[in-house]
PDB file of C-alpha atoms in Angstrom:
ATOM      1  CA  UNK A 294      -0.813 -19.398  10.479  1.00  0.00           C
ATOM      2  CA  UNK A 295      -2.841 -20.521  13.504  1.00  0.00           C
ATOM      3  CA  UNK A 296      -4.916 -16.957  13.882  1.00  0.00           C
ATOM      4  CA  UNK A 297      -8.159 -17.363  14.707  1.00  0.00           C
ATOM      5  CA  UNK A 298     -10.064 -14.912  12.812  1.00  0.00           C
ATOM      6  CA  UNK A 299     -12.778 -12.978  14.718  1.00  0.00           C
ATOM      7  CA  UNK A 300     -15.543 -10.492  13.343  1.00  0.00           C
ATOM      8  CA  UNK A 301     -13.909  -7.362  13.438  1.00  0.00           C
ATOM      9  CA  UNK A 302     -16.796  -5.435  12.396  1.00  0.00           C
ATOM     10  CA  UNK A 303     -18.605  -6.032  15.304  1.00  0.00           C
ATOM     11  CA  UNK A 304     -15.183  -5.680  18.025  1.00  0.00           C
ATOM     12  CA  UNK A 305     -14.644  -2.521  16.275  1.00  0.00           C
ATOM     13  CA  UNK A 306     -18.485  -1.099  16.939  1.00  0.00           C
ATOM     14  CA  UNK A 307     -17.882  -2.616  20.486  1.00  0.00           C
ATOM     15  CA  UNK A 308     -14.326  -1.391  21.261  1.00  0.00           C
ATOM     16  CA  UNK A 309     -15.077   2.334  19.654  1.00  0.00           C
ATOM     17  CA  UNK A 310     -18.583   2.643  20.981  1.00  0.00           C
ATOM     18  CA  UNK A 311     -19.679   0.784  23.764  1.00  0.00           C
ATOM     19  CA  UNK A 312     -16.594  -0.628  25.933  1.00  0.00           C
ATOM     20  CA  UNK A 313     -15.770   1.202  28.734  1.00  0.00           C
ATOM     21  CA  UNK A 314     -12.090   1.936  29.554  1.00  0.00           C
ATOM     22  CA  UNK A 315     -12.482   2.504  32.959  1.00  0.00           C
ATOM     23  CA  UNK A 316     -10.567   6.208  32.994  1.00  0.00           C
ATOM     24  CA  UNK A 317      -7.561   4.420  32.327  1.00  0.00           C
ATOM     25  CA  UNK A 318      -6.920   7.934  30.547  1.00  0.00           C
ATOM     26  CA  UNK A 319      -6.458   9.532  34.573  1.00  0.00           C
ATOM     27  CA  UNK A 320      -2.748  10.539  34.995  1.00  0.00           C
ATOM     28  CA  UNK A 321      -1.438   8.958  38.773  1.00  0.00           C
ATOM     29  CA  UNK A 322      -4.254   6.486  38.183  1.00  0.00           C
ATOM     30  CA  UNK A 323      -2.745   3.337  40.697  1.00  0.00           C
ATOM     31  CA  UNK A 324      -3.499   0.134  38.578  1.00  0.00           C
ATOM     32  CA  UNK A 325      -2.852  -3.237  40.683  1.00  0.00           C
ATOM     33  CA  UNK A 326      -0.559  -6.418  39.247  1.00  0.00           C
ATOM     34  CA  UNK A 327      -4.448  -8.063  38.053  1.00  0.00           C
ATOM     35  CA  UNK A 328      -6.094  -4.941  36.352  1.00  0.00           C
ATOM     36  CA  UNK A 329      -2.308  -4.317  34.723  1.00  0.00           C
ATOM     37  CA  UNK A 330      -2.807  -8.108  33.324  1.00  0.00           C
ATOM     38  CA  UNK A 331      -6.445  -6.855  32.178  1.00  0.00           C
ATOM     39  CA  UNK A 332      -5.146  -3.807  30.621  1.00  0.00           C
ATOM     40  CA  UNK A 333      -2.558  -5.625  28.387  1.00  0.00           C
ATOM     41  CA  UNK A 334      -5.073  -8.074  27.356  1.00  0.00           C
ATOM     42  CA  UNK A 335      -6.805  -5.075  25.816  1.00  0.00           C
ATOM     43  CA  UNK A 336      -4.119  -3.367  24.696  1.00  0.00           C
ATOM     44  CA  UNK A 337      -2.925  -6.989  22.589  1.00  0.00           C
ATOM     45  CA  UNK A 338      -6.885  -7.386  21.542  1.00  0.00           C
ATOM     46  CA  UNK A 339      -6.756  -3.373  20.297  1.00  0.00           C
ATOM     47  CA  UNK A 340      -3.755  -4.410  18.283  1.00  0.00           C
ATOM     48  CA  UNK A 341      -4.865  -7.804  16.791  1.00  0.00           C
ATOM     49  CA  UNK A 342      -8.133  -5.862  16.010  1.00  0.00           C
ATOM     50  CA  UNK A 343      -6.107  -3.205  13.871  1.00  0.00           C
ATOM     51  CA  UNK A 344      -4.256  -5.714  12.638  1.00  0.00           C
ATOM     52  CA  UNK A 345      -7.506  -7.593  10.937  1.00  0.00           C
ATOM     53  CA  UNK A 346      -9.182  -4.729   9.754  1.00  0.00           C
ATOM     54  CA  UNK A 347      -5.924  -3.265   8.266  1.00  0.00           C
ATOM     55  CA  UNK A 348      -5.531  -6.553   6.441  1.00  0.00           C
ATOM     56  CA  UNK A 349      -9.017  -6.768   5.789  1.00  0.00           C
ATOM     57  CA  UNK A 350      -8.509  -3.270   3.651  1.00  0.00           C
ATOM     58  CA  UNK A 351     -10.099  -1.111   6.523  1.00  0.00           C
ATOM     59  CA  UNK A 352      -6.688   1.010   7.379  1.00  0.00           C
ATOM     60  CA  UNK A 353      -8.868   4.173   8.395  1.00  0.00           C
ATOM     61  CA  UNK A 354     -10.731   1.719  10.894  1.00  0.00           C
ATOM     62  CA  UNK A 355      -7.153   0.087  11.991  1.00  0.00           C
ATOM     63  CA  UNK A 356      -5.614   3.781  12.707  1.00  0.00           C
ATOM     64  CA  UNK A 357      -9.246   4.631  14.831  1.00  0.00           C
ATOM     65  CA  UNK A 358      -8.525   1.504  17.284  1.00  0.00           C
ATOM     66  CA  UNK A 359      -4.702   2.442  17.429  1.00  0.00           C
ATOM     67  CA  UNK A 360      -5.383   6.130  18.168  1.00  0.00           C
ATOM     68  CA  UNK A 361      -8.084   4.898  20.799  1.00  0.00           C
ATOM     69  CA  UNK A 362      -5.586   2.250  22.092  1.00  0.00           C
ATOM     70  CA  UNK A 363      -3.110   5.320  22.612  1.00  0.00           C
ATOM     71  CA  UNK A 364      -5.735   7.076  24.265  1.00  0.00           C
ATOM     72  CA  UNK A 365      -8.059   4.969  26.257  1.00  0.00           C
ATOM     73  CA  UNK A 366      -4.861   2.766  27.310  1.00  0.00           C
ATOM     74  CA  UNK A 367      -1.751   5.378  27.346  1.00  0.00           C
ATOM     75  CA  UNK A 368       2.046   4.365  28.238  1.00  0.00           C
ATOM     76  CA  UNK A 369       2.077   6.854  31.052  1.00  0.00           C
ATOM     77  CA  UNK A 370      -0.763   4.368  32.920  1.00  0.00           C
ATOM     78  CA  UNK A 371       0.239   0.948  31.101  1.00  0.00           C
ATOM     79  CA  UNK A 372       4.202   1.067  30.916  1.00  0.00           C
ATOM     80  CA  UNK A 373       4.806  -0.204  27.108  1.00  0.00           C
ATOM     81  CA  UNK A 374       6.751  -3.733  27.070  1.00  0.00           C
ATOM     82  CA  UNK A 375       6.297  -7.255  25.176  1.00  0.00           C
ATOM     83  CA  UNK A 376       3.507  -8.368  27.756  1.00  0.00           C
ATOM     84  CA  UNK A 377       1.521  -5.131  27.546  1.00  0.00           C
ATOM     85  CA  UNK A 378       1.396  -5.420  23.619  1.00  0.00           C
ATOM     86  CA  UNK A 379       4.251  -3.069  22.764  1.00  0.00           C
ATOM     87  CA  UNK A 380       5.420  -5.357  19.464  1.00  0.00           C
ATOM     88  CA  UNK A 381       1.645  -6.141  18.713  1.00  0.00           C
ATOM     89  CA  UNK A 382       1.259  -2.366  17.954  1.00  0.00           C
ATOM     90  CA  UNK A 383       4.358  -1.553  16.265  1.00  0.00           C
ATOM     91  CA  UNK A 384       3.106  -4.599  13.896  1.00  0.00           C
ATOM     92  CA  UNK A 385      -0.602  -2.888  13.690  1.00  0.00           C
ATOM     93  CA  UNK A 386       1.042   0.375  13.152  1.00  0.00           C
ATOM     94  CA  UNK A 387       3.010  -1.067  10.461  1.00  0.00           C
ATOM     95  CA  UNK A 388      -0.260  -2.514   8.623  1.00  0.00           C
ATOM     96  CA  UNK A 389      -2.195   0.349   9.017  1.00  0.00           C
ATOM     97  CA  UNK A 390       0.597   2.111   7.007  1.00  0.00           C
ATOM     98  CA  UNK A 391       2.316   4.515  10.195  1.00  0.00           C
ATOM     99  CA  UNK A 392       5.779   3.504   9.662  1.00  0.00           C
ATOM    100  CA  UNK A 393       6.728   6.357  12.055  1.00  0.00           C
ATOM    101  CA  UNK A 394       4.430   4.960  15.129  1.00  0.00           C
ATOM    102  CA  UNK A 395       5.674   1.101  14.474  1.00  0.00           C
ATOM    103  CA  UNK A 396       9.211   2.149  14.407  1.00  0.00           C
ATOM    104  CA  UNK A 397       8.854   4.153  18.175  1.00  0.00           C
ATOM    105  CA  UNK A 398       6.387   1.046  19.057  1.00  0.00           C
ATOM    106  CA  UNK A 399       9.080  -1.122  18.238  1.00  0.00           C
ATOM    107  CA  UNK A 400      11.920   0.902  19.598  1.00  0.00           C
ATOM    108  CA  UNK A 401      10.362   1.143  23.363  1.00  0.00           C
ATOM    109  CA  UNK A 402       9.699  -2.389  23.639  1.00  0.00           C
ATOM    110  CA  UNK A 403      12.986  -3.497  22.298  1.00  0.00           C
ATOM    111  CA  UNK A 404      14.537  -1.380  24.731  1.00  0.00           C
ATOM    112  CA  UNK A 405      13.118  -2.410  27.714  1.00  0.00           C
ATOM    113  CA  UNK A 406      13.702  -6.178  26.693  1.00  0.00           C
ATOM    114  CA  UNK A 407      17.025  -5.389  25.564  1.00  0.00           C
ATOM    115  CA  UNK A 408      17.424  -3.797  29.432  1.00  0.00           C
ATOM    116  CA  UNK A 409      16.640  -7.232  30.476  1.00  0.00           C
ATOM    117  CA  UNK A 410      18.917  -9.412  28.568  1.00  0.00           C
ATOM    118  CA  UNK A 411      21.626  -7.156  29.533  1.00  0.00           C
ATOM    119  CA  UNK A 412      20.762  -7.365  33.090  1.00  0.00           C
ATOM    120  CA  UNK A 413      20.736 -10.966  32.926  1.00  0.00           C
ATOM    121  CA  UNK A 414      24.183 -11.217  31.110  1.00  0.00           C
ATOM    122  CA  UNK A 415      25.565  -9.062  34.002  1.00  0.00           C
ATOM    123  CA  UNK A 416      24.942 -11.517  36.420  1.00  0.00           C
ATOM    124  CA  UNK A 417      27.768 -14.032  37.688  1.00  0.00           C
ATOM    125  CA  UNK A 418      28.005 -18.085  38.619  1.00  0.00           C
ATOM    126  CA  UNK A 419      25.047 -19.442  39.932  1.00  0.00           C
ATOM    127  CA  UNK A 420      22.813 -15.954  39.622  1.00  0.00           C
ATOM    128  CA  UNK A 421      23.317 -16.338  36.224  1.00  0.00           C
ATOM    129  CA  UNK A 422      22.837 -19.698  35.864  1.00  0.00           C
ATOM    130  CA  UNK A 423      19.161 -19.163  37.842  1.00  0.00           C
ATOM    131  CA  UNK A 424      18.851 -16.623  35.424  1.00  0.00           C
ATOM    132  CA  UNK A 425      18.639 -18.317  31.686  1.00  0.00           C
ATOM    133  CA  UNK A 426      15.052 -18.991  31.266  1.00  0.00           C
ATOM    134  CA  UNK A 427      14.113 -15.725  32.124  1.00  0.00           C
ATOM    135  CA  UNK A 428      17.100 -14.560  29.676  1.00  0.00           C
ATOM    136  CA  UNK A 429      15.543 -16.711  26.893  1.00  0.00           C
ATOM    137  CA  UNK A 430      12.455 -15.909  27.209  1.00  0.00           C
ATOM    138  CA  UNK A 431      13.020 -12.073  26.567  1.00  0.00           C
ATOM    139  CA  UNK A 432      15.719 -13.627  23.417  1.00  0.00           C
ATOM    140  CA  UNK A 433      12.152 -14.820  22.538  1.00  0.00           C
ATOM    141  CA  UNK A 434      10.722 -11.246  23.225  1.00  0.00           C
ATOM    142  CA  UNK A 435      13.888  -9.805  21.028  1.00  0.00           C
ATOM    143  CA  UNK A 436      13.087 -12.269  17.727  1.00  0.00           C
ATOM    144  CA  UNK A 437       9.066 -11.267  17.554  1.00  0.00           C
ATOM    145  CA  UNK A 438      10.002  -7.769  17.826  1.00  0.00           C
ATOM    146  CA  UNK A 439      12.429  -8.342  14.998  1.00  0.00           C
ATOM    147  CA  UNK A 440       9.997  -9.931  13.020  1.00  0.00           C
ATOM    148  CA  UNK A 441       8.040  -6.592  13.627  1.00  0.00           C
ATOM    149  CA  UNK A 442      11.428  -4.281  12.442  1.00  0.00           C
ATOM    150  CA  UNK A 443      11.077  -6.027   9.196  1.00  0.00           C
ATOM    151  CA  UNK A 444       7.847  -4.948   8.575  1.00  0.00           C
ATOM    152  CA  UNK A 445       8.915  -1.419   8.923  1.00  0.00           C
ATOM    153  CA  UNK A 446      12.646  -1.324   7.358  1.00  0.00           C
ATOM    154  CA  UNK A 447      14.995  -4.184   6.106  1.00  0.00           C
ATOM    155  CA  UNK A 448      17.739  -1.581   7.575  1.00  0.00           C
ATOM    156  CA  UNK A 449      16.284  -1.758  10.845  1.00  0.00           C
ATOM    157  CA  UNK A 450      15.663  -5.595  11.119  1.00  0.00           C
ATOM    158  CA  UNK A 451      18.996  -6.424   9.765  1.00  0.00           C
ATOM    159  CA  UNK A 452      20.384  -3.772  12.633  1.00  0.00           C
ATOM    160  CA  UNK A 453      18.375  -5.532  15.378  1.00  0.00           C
ATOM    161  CA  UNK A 454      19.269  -9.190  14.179  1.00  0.00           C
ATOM    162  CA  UNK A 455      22.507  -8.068  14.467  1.00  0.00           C
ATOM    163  CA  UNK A 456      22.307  -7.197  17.855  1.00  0.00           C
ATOM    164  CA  UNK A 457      20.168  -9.806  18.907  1.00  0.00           C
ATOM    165  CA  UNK A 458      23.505 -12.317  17.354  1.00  0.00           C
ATOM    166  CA  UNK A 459      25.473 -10.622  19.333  1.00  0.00           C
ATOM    167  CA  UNK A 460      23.570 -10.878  22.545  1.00  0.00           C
ATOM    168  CA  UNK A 461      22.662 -14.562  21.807  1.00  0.00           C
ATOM    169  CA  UNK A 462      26.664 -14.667  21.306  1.00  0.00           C
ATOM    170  CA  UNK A 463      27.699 -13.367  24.982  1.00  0.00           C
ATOM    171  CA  UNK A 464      24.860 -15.803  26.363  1.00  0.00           C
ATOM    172  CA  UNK A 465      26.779 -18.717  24.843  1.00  0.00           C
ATOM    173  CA  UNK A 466      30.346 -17.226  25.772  1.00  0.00           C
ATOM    174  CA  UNK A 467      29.093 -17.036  29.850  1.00  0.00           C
ATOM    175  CA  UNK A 468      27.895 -20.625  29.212  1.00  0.00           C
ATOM    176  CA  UNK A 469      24.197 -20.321  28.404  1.00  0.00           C
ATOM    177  CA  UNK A 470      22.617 -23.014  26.529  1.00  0.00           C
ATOM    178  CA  UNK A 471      20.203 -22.170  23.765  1.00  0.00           C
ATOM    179  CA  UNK A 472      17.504 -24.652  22.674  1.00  0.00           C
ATOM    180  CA  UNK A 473      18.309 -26.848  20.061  1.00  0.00           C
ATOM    181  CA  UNK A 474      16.188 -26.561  16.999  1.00  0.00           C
ATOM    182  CA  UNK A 475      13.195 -29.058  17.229  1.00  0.00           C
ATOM    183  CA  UNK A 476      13.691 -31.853  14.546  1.00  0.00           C
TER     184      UNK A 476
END
């Protein structure tokens, strides 16, 4: 599957014990465009790290790192999205069992993807047509969250597939090219 597997025993000592979050927990804490990028990095690492200890049996551990990702690095600081590691947690919350917390994981980041594509299907003539990478690249966005709704409920994925076909659909109708398949 191409994921490099890392000792999680020793990231989870690190991460729970000895990293410092910087007060990242401060409400009205100002975080510039680089220390935003930093902050999603750890937010994606907190996930992947819940992800291999929930696989590696340790769900107690996995829900300790989510609950300290909530905390240490909350929504009301880091806005939740794709980039900031919105589908990484629904998937880790999934794992570790919290079909609940994946599913509103999940639901915020599709949303503000789903804001996207919709903004970028509004546009008209050439706005539009400067437009389609971005608009593929959150149709990207839209099928790994998917893949993250069918952890949690075959209702839900087949809902947001659904969706996403239609989206895809209106792309192609206002002349949008989708990649072809690689051969």
């Amino acid at each position: 599957d191409g994921a490099q597997r890392f000792d999680a025993e020793k990231t989870y000592d690190a991460v729970m014990k000895r990293f410092k979050y910087g007060n990242l927990s401060q409400p009205g804490l100002y975080i510039d465009e680089t220390t935003m990028g930093m902050c999603w990095t750890h937010r994606r690492l907190l996930a992947r790290l819940a992800m291999q200890l929930a696989a590696d049996g340790e769900k107690q551990k996995a829900v300790n790192v989510l609950n300290k990702a909530e905390k240490e690095i909350p929504e009301y600081n880091v806005p939740l999205n794709f980039m900031s590691g919105g589908a990484d947690m629904a998937r880790a919350w999934a794992l570790a069992g919290n079909m609940k917390k994946a599913q509103a994981y999940a639901d915020k980041t599709w949303r503000v993807v789903s804001q996207y594509v919709n903004f970028y299907l509004s546009l008209q003539g050439n706005a539009f047509i400067n437009e389609q990478q971005s608009c593929l690249q959150n149709f990207y966005y839209m099928q790994d969250i998917c893949n993250a709704y069918r952890m949690i409920s075959p209702k839900l994925y087949d809902a947001k597939m659904r969706e996403f076909m239609s989206l895809t659909q209106r792309y192609q109708a206002k002349g949008g090219q989708l990649p072809s398949p690689q051969q």
